[in-house]
GROMACS .gro file of C-alpha atoms in nm:
model
  402
    1MET     CA    1  -0.363  -2.066   0.449
    2PRO     CA    2   0.020  -2.038   0.545
    3ASP     CA    3   0.068  -1.782   0.815
    4ARG     CA    4   0.282  -1.502   0.672
    5GLU     CA    5   0.378  -1.352   0.992
    6THR     CA    6   0.694  -1.586   0.982
    7ALA     CA    7   0.970  -1.592   0.701
    8GLU     CA    8   0.908  -1.956   0.647
    9GLY     CA    9   0.514  -1.910   0.599
   10TRP     CA   10   0.557  -1.591   0.384
   11THR     CA   11   0.781  -1.819   0.162
   12THR     CA   12   0.520  -2.084   0.153
   13TRP     CA   13   0.262  -1.815   0.058
   14ARG     CA   14   0.457  -1.619  -0.198
   15LYS     CA   15   0.564  -2.016  -0.371
   16THR     CA   16   0.195  -2.099  -0.334
   17ARG     CA   17  -0.006  -1.798  -0.383
   18ASN     CA   18  -0.146  -1.931  -0.743
   19SER     CA   19  -0.182  -2.255  -0.667
   20PHE     CA   20  -0.566  -2.315  -0.634
   21VAL     CA   21  -0.718  -2.459  -0.923
   22PRO     CA   22  -1.079  -2.382  -1.011
   23ALA     CA   23  -1.350  -2.603  -1.045
   24PRO     CA   24  -1.380  -2.656  -1.458
   25ARG     CA   25  -1.706  -2.515  -1.604
   26ILE     CA   26  -1.957  -2.767  -1.749
   27THR     CA   27  -2.297  -2.778  -1.871
   28LEU     CA   28  -2.599  -2.868  -1.682
   29ALA     CA   29  -2.661  -3.181  -1.864
   30HIS     CA   30  -2.333  -3.296  -1.779
   31TYR     CA   31  -2.374  -3.247  -1.430
   32GLU     CA   32  -2.683  -3.429  -1.453
   33ASP     CA   33  -2.506  -3.739  -1.554
   34MET     CA   34  -2.276  -3.706  -1.283
   35THR     CA   35  -2.363  -3.989  -1.029
   36LYS     CA   36  -2.441  -3.813  -0.678
   37PRO     CA   37  -2.106  -3.835  -0.522
   38GLU     CA   38  -1.966  -3.699  -0.803
   39ARG     CA   39  -2.218  -3.421  -0.800
   40ALA     CA   40  -2.119  -3.364  -0.440
   41ILE     CA   41  -1.736  -3.378  -0.513
   42TYR     CA   42  -1.800  -3.055  -0.795
   43ASP     CA   43  -2.053  -2.877  -0.617
   44LEU     CA   44  -1.776  -2.885  -0.319
   45HIS     CA   45  -1.512  -2.773  -0.558
   46ARG     CA   46  -1.772  -2.498  -0.708
   47ARG     CA   47  -1.793  -2.320  -0.369
   48ALA     CA   48  -1.410  -2.338  -0.318
   49THR     CA   49  -1.385  -2.173  -0.643
   50HIS     CA   50  -1.635  -1.923  -0.536
   51ALA     CA   51  -1.464  -1.881  -0.169
   52ASN     CA   52  -1.114  -1.816  -0.367
   53LEU     CA   53  -1.194  -1.566  -0.638
   54PRO     CA   54  -0.891  -1.428  -0.774
   55LEU     CA   55  -0.736  -1.111  -0.671
   56GLN     CA   56  -0.809  -0.854  -0.983
   57ASP     CA   57  -0.627  -0.548  -1.031
   58THR     CA   58  -0.858  -0.232  -1.011
   59PRO     CA   59  -0.745   0.131  -1.114
   60MET     CA   60  -0.681   0.211  -0.768
   61SER     CA   61  -0.474  -0.088  -0.688
   62LEU     CA   62  -0.280  -0.044  -0.959
   63VAL     CA   63  -0.154   0.288  -0.850
   64ILE     CA   64   0.004   0.107  -0.561
   65SER     CA   65   0.129  -0.187  -0.727
   66GLU     CA   66   0.293   0.002  -0.993
   67LEU     CA   67   0.452   0.254  -0.723
   68MET     CA   68   0.574  -0.062  -0.533
   69ALA     CA   69   0.718  -0.217  -0.824
   70THR     CA   70   0.925   0.069  -0.906
   71ARG     CA   71   1.020   0.171  -0.558
   72LEU     CA   72   1.123  -0.139  -0.447
   73LEU     CA   73   1.358  -0.245  -0.718
   74ASN     CA   74   1.493   0.110  -0.695
   75ASN     CA   75   1.545   0.112  -0.356
   76SER     CA   76   1.693  -0.245  -0.354
   77MET     CA   77   1.986  -0.117  -0.611
   78LYS     CA   78   2.138   0.175  -0.400
   79HIS     CA   79   2.479   0.123  -0.248
   80LYS     CA   80   2.508   0.421  -0.123
   81PRO     CA   81   2.434   0.457   0.266
   82THR     CA   82   2.117   0.684   0.224
   83THR     CA   83   1.770   0.653   0.340
   84ARG     CA   84   1.545   0.449   0.133
   85PRO     CA   85   1.223   0.652   0.066
   86GLY     CA   86   0.945   0.468   0.212
   87ILE     CA   87   0.533   0.413   0.127
   88MET     CA   88   0.232   0.458   0.335
   89ILE     CA   89  -0.070   0.292   0.224
   90ASN     CA   90  -0.384   0.451   0.366
   91GLY     CA   91  -0.744   0.312   0.284
   92GLY     CA   92  -1.078   0.204   0.455
   93GLY     CA   93  -1.143  -0.157   0.585
   94ASN     CA   94  -1.212  -0.434   0.299
   95GLN     CA   95  -1.059  -0.218   0.061
   96GLY     CA   96  -0.748  -0.518   0.000
   97LYS     CA   97  -0.500  -0.295   0.114
   98THR     CA   98  -0.262  -0.597   0.267
   99GLU     CA   99  -0.341  -0.771  -0.018
  100THR     CA  100  -0.233  -0.568  -0.278
  101ALA     CA  101   0.078  -0.482  -0.090
  102ALA     CA  102   0.126  -0.852  -0.033
  103GLU     CA  103   0.105  -0.924  -0.374
  104ALA     CA  104   0.334  -0.653  -0.485
  105ALA     CA  105   0.590  -0.734  -0.260
  106ALA     CA  106   0.546  -1.092  -0.329
  107ALA     CA  107   0.614  -0.999  -0.730
  108PHE     CA  108   0.907  -0.797  -0.625
  109GLU     CA  109   1.097  -1.093  -0.452
  110ASP     CA  110   0.992  -1.339  -0.735
  111LEU     CA  111   1.182  -1.094  -0.957
  112TRP     CA  112   1.483  -1.009  -0.724
  113LEU     CA  113   1.532  -1.373  -0.668
  114GLY     CA  114   1.541  -1.451  -1.047
  115LEU     CA  115   1.805  -1.132  -1.046
  116GLU     CA  116   2.031  -1.249  -0.778
  117GLU     CA  117   2.312  -1.390  -0.991
  118PHE     CA  118   2.354  -1.066  -1.132
  119LEU     CA  119   2.296  -0.801  -0.838
  120ASP     CA  120   2.301  -1.006  -0.517
  121VAL     CA  121   2.564  -1.157  -0.297
  122PRO     CA  122   2.575  -1.530  -0.337
  123PRO     CA  123   2.603  -1.745  -0.020
  124MET     CA  124   2.895  -1.859   0.109
  125PRO     CA  125   2.954  -2.227   0.020
  126GLY     CA  126   2.865  -2.477   0.289
  127SER     CA  127   2.698  -2.229   0.490
  128ARG     CA  128   2.301  -2.209   0.503
  129ASP     CA  129   2.107  -1.953   0.266
  130LEU     CA  130   1.891  -1.784   0.552
  131ARG     CA  131   1.724  -1.498   0.290
  132ALA     CA  132   1.400  -1.334   0.362
  133THR     CA  133   1.354  -1.039   0.079
  134VAL     CA  134   1.057  -0.934   0.188
  135ALA     CA  135   0.937  -0.935   0.610
  136TYR     CA  136   0.555  -0.925   0.698
  137VAL     CA  137   0.493  -0.765   1.030
  138GLN     CA  138   0.203  -0.683   1.233
  139THR     CA  139   0.203  -0.406   1.420
  140PRO     CA  140   0.183  -0.482   1.813
  141VAL     CA  141  -0.202  -0.421   1.944
  142THR     CA  142  -0.016  -0.203   2.250
  143ALA     CA  143   0.272  -0.090   2.051
  144THR     CA  144   0.637  -0.009   2.223
  145PRO     CA  145   0.977   0.001   2.080
  146LYS     CA  146   1.067  -0.309   2.240
  147SER     CA  147   0.741  -0.520   2.147
  148THR     CA  148   0.762  -0.370   1.807
  149CYS     CA  149   1.145  -0.508   1.786
  150GLN     CA  150   1.036  -0.844   1.925
  151ALA     CA  151   0.749  -0.889   1.663
  152ILE     CA  152   1.018  -0.839   1.342
  153LEU     CA  153   1.247  -1.043   1.523
  154ASP     CA  154   0.975  -1.300   1.544
  155PHE     CA  155   0.942  -1.337   1.180
  156PHE     CA  156   1.255  -1.410   1.157
  157GLY     CA  157   1.250  -1.700   1.466
  158THR     CA  158   1.479  -1.513   1.644
  159SER     CA  159   1.470  -1.462   2.044
  160GLY     CA  160   1.500  -1.111   2.182
  161ARG     CA  161   1.367  -1.218   2.550
  162ASN     CA  162   1.505  -1.029   2.846
  163MET     CA  163   1.708  -0.829   2.595
  164THR     CA  164   1.762  -0.436   2.674
  165LEU     CA  165   1.614  -0.187   2.393
  166THR     CA  166   1.938  -0.152   2.270
  167GLN     CA  167   2.036  -0.484   2.230
  168LEU     CA  168   1.709  -0.545   2.059
  169VAL     CA  169   1.735  -0.256   1.801
  170ARG     CA  170   2.143  -0.436   1.754
  171GLN     CA  171   1.952  -0.792   1.686
  172VAL     CA  172   1.684  -0.625   1.448
  173ARG     CA  173   1.960  -0.449   1.234
  174ALA     CA  174   2.152  -0.785   1.226
  175SER     CA  175   1.851  -0.977   1.115
  176LEU     CA  176   1.745  -0.734   0.866
  177ARG     CA  177   2.107  -0.794   0.720
  178ASP     CA  178   2.185  -1.171   0.791
  179HIS     CA  179   1.826  -1.205   0.612
  180ARG     CA  180   1.929  -0.970   0.294
  181THR     CA  181   1.596  -0.808   0.393
  182ARG     CA  182   1.510  -0.572   0.121
  183VAL     CA  183   1.128  -0.500   0.241
  184LEU     CA  184   0.984  -0.452   0.578
  185ILE     CA  185   0.590  -0.433   0.565
  186LEU     CA  186   0.416  -0.342   0.844
  187ASP     CA  187   0.036  -0.358   0.860
  188ASP     CA  188  -0.178  -0.222   1.100
  189ILE     CA  189   0.026   0.081   1.156
  190THR     CA  190  -0.259   0.285   1.276
  191ARG     CA  191  -0.259   0.085   1.580
  192LEU     CA  192  -0.017   0.355   1.695
  193ARG     CA  193  -0.260   0.614   1.820
  194MET     CA  194   0.024   0.876   1.921
  195HIS     CA  195  -0.178   0.973   2.252
  196ARG     CA  196   0.033   0.746   2.422
  197LYS     CA  197   0.431   0.836   2.468
  198ASP     CA  198   0.525   0.446   2.369
  199ASP     CA  199   0.351   0.501   2.080
  200GLN     CA  200   0.515   0.827   1.981
  201ASP     CA  201   0.873   0.645   2.066
  202THR     CA  202   0.800   0.357   1.848
  203LEU     CA  203   0.713   0.589   1.563
  204ASP     CA  204   1.079   0.709   1.617
  205LEU     CA  205   1.215   0.372   1.619
  206ILE     CA  206   1.037   0.296   1.285
  207ARG     CA  207   1.156   0.630   1.125
  208ALA     CA  208   1.512   0.497   1.260
  209LEU     CA  209   1.471   0.163   1.058
  210MET     CA  210   1.483   0.371   0.743
  211SER     CA  211   1.842   0.388   0.749
  212MET     CA  212   1.869   0.002   0.767
  213ARG     CA  213   1.872  -0.046   0.375
  214VAL     CA  214   1.511  -0.170   0.377
  215THR     CA  215   1.194  -0.006   0.226
  216LEU     CA  216   0.949   0.053   0.490
  217VAL     CA  217   0.579  -0.035   0.350
  218LEU     CA  218   0.339   0.089   0.634
  219ILE     CA  219  -0.048  -0.005   0.597
  220GLY     CA  220  -0.329   0.150   0.783
  221VAL     CA  221  -0.659   0.305   0.783
  222GLY     CA  222  -0.698   0.642   0.840
  223ILE     CA  223  -0.346   0.743   0.836
  224PRO     CA  224  -0.355   1.122   0.793
  225ASP     CA  225  -0.584   1.172   1.055
  226SER     CA  226  -0.404   0.929   1.318
  227GLY     CA  227  -0.155   1.186   1.415
  228LEU     CA  228   0.124   0.976   1.245
  229LEU     CA  229   0.193   1.250   1.017
  230SER     CA  230   0.261   1.513   1.247
  231GLY     CA  231   0.532   1.690   1.268
  232GLY     CA  232   0.609   1.627   0.908
  233TRP     CA  233   0.447   1.806   0.584
  234GLN     CA  234   0.361   1.666   0.260
  235ASP     CA  235   0.516   1.839  -0.096
  236PRO     CA  236   0.240   1.933  -0.288
  237ASP     CA  237   0.400   1.863  -0.608
  238THR     CA  238   0.561   1.543  -0.527
  239GLY     CA  239   0.303   1.379  -0.253
  240GLN     CA  240   0.574   1.309  -0.038
  241TRP     CA  241   0.582   1.301   0.332
  242GLU     CA  242   0.870   1.431   0.461
  243PHE     CA  243   1.005   1.449   0.859
  244PRO     CA  244   1.285   1.646   1.013
  245GLU     CA  245   1.601   1.429   1.118
  246PRO     CA  246   1.633   1.333   1.493
  247GLY     CA  247   1.683   1.624   1.740
  248HIS     CA  248   1.473   1.889   1.543
  249LYS     CA  249   1.207   1.985   1.732
  250ASP     CA  250   1.055   2.221   1.510
  251TRP     CA  251   1.016   2.206   1.166
  252THR     CA  252   1.244   2.497   0.975
  253ASP     CA  253   1.323   2.525   0.616
  254ASP     CA  254   1.657   2.446   0.697
  255ALA     CA  255   1.570   2.113   0.850
  256SER     CA  256   1.345   2.053   0.550
  257THR     CA  257   1.646   2.064   0.315
  258GLN     CA  258   1.829   1.815   0.551
  259THR     CA  259   1.559   1.554   0.599
  260ALA     CA  260   1.631   1.222   0.492
  261ARG     CA  261   1.283   1.076   0.635
  262ARG     CA  262   1.038   1.034   0.308
  263PHE     CA  263   0.731   0.851   0.237
  264ASP     CA  264   0.479   0.840  -0.064
  265LEU     CA  265   0.110   0.813   0.112
  266VAL     CA  266  -0.145   0.655  -0.151
  267ASP     CA  267  -0.458   0.549  -0.095
  268LEU     CA  268  -0.653   0.272  -0.184
  269GLN     CA  269  -1.011   0.426  -0.219
  270PRO     CA  270  -1.332   0.248  -0.328
  271PHE     CA  271  -1.501   0.254  -0.698
  272SER     CA  272  -1.663   0.570  -0.779
  273TYR     CA  273  -1.976   0.585  -0.959
  274ALA     CA  274  -1.999   0.938  -1.075
  275THR     CA  275  -1.889   0.958  -1.419
  276PRO     CA  276  -1.911   0.760  -1.754
  277ALA     CA  277  -1.543   0.610  -1.691
  278ASP     CA  278  -1.592   0.503  -1.312
  279ILE     CA  279  -1.906   0.327  -1.443
  280ALA     CA  280  -1.695   0.174  -1.693
  281HIS     CA  281  -1.440   0.049  -1.464
  282PHE     CA  282  -1.689  -0.098  -1.223
  283VAL     CA  283  -1.872  -0.277  -1.480
  284ASP     CA  284  -1.531  -0.399  -1.578
  285HIS     CA  285  -1.442  -0.536  -1.220
  286LEU     CA  286  -1.790  -0.710  -1.255
  287THR     CA  287  -1.710  -0.888  -1.568
  288GLY     CA  288  -1.398  -1.021  -1.407
  289LEU     CA  289  -1.595  -1.147  -1.128
  290GLU     CA  290  -1.902  -1.286  -1.355
  291ASP     CA  291  -1.654  -1.525  -1.528
  292GLN     CA  292  -1.503  -1.690  -1.218
  293LEU     CA  293  -1.899  -1.792  -1.102
  294LEU     CA  294  -2.026  -2.111  -1.160
  295LEU     CA  295  -2.380  -2.127  -1.184
  296PHE     CA  296  -2.564  -2.301  -1.420
  297ASN     CA  297  -2.868  -2.095  -1.490
  298ALA     CA  298  -2.628  -1.771  -1.510
  299PRO     CA  299  -2.730  -1.563  -1.811
  300GLU     CA  300  -2.505  -1.335  -2.001
  301GLY     CA  301  -2.427  -1.016  -1.843
  302MET     CA  302  -2.548  -1.145  -1.475
  303LEU     CA  303  -2.404  -0.905  -1.311
  304THR     CA  304  -2.332  -0.617  -1.552
  305SER     CA  305  -2.644  -0.576  -1.772
  306GLY     CA  306  -3.006  -0.390  -1.655
  307GLY     CA  307  -2.982  -0.212  -1.289
  308MET     CA  308  -2.764  -0.494  -1.136
  309PRO     CA  309  -2.434  -0.269  -1.157
  310GLU     CA  310  -2.620   0.020  -0.985
  311TYR     CA  311  -2.759  -0.197  -0.714
  312ILE     CA  312  -2.417  -0.407  -0.638
  313TYR     CA  313  -2.282  -0.061  -0.617
  314ARG     CA  314  -2.536   0.072  -0.376
  315ARG     CA  315  -2.523  -0.248  -0.136
  316THR     CA  316  -2.146  -0.203  -0.123
  317GLY     CA  317  -2.030   0.156  -0.173
  318GLY     CA  318  -1.818   0.013  -0.422
  319VAL     CA  319  -1.568  -0.127  -0.133
  320VAL     CA  320  -1.399  -0.418  -0.312
  321GLY     CA  321  -1.405  -0.648  -0.003
  322LEU     CA  322  -1.798  -0.612   0.037
  323ILE     CA  323  -1.846  -0.668  -0.319
  324GLU     CA  324  -1.699  -1.000  -0.348
  325ARG     CA  325  -1.864  -1.075  -0.002
  326LEU     CA  326  -2.212  -1.006  -0.167
  327LEU     CA  327  -2.129  -1.241  -0.445
  328GLU     CA  328  -1.951  -1.465  -0.263
  329ASP     CA  329  -2.265  -1.526  -0.032
  330GLY     CA  330  -2.505  -1.492  -0.338
  331ALA     CA  331  -2.351  -1.764  -0.554
  332SER     CA  332  -2.389  -1.984  -0.218
  333LEU     CA  333  -2.729  -1.897  -0.170
  334ALA     CA  334  -2.795  -1.982  -0.556
  335MET     CA  335  -2.639  -2.322  -0.509
  336ASP     CA  336  -2.872  -2.389  -0.196
  337THR     CA  337  -3.193  -2.246  -0.382
  338LYS     CA  338  -3.138  -2.436  -0.683
  339ALA     CA  339  -3.159  -2.095  -0.859
  340GLU     CA  340  -2.802  -2.139  -1.005
  341GLU     CA  341  -2.827  -1.773  -1.112
  342ILE     CA  342  -2.751  -1.450  -0.907
  343THR     CA  343  -3.049  -1.189  -0.892
  344GLU     CA  344  -3.106  -0.873  -0.724
  345GLU     CA  345  -3.414  -1.072  -0.510
  346LEU     CA  346  -3.174  -1.315  -0.437
  347LEU     CA  347  -2.902  -1.077  -0.309
  348ASP     CA  348  -3.150  -0.902  -0.125
  349ARG     CA  349  -3.146  -1.181   0.119
  350VAL     CA  350  -2.776  -1.161   0.159
  351VAL     CA  351  -2.685  -0.923   0.498
  352ILE     CA  352  -2.399  -0.724   0.490
  353ARG     CA  353  -2.267  -0.410   0.655
  354THR     CA  354  -2.154  -0.108   0.514
  355ARG     CA  355  -2.070   0.262   0.594
  356HIS     CA  356  -2.258   0.358   0.274
  357PRO     CA  357  -2.492   0.669   0.354
  358LYS     CA  358  -2.754   0.545   0.113
  359ARG     CA  359  -2.801   0.211   0.310
  360ASP     CA  360  -3.115  -0.002   0.253
  361PRO     CA  361  -3.226  -0.190   0.563
  362ALA     CA  362  -3.487  -0.351   0.350
  363ALA     CA  363  -3.210  -0.507   0.095
  364GLY     CA  364  -3.030  -0.686   0.408
  365GLU     CA  365  -2.772  -0.317   0.477
  366GLU     CA  366  -2.703  -0.270   0.826
  367GLY     CA  367  -2.648   0.024   0.984
  368VAL     CA  368  -2.358   0.239   0.996
  369VAL     CA  369  -2.060   0.140   1.199
  370PRO     CA  370  -2.043   0.401   1.510
  371PRO     CA  371  -1.771   0.644   1.527
  372THR     CA  372  -1.472   0.588   1.717
  373PRO     CA  373  -1.521   0.751   2.068
  374PRO     CA  374  -1.323   1.044   2.136
  375ALA     CA  375  -0.963   0.954   2.276
  376LYS     CA  376  -0.852   0.987   2.621
  377LYS     CA  377  -0.623   1.304   2.708
  378PRO     CA  378  -0.297   1.202   2.701
  379ALA     CA  379  -0.128   1.094   3.034
  380ALA     CA  380   0.156   1.254   3.182
  381SER     CA  381   0.492   1.124   3.049
  382ARG     CA  382   0.690   0.926   3.328
  383ARG     CA  383   1.058   1.015   3.367
  384GLY     CA  384   1.304   0.881   3.181
  385ARG     CA  385   1.068   0.748   2.894
  386ASN     CA  386   1.117   0.975   2.633
  387THR     CA  387   1.330   0.767   2.413
  388SER     CA  388   1.453   0.914   2.076
  389PHE     CA  389   1.692   0.712   1.834
  390ASP     CA  390   1.985   0.764   1.634
  391GLU     CA  391   2.052   0.734   1.278
  392LYS     CA  392   2.173   0.381   1.368
  393GLY     CA  393   1.845   0.285   1.524
  394VAL     CA  394   2.024   0.321   1.952
  395PRO     CA  395   1.837   0.489   2.183
  396ARG     CA  396   1.941   0.816   2.283
  397THR     CA  397   1.816   0.811   2.634
  398ALA     CA  398   1.970   0.536   2.893
  399ALA     CA  399   1.710   0.530   3.125
  400SER     CA  400   1.442   0.384   2.874
  401LEU     CA  401   1.630   0.043   2.784
  402ASN     CA  402   1.552  -0.119   3.164
   0.00000   0.00000   0.00000
């Protein structure tokens, strides 16, 4: 799989993301007529098909996809030097946050490149086209303003070694401009724990990036509880989070009218099983997955009839990634045992981990993931490290540029 954390890798992934060809569906009689090498090759193709189940839209992911499609296009058409409102995507592990956001960004880039003749400035004759409409960056594990800038520059293949923070910020601005970047995705944003001064400075830098004519998409687990939104407030009517302009120590009504720091926070939740409509959505999802499984003895409604939907929900808690893992491993086991169908008894042999409170250890559901330990008390700030940024992303404190 291409490394999406580089401009070249992202482009390769975007162009080839739908290129996998699943194995054809054949009858058992056709399979038995194959030679032994032909059956081995077909079985290998079947396993690859089960391991590469296509990304399916869910009612939860469609909210994110539709918001991103609208927001990215509208922001990219703005010519005024205004801050582009961003998006925060929150959700638990294995919910498909990254893949949903990446697919929406790739679809936008496909659209945008098709519109470039009408909306974008063509490259100068004789020059290289350094276009990178979308930049996908992992938040550094131990984030600082410098390391975050460097991670962004690494995506473009630009060296920022031995630069001061001011030089790094200027280089980031130049790279975003020269590559005509419209979308900057920062994944694992909740690596910023906010009890560290460096993390607070990094968040300040990220907010400053919103003035660089790009749309920020921040992805993380437990964003509301991470401290990232402290100092801001959520509009009850729009759901947007707003932040005061740099320089405002306290939130006031006057400051709120001047704010340009806006995010929409959207949650990617697991499937629910509480209402008939919720159950119908879940069964529809299982139907889509069942259509992709190539098992010779699979009966109609293998995943959707009887008590199977409730069983799968109990095993996975409705988490999309766990559903796929359970069925992927179940399909492999069905092939290995020659059963060629998925049953509850077969899935009982598949071990998965889940936070679902009604887990059944006898069915292979192991214990709840232990809670995160309490955060340590923040260390005293070092003199000269209280860095803030102006609207152009330039640090205000010269002592922090070493």
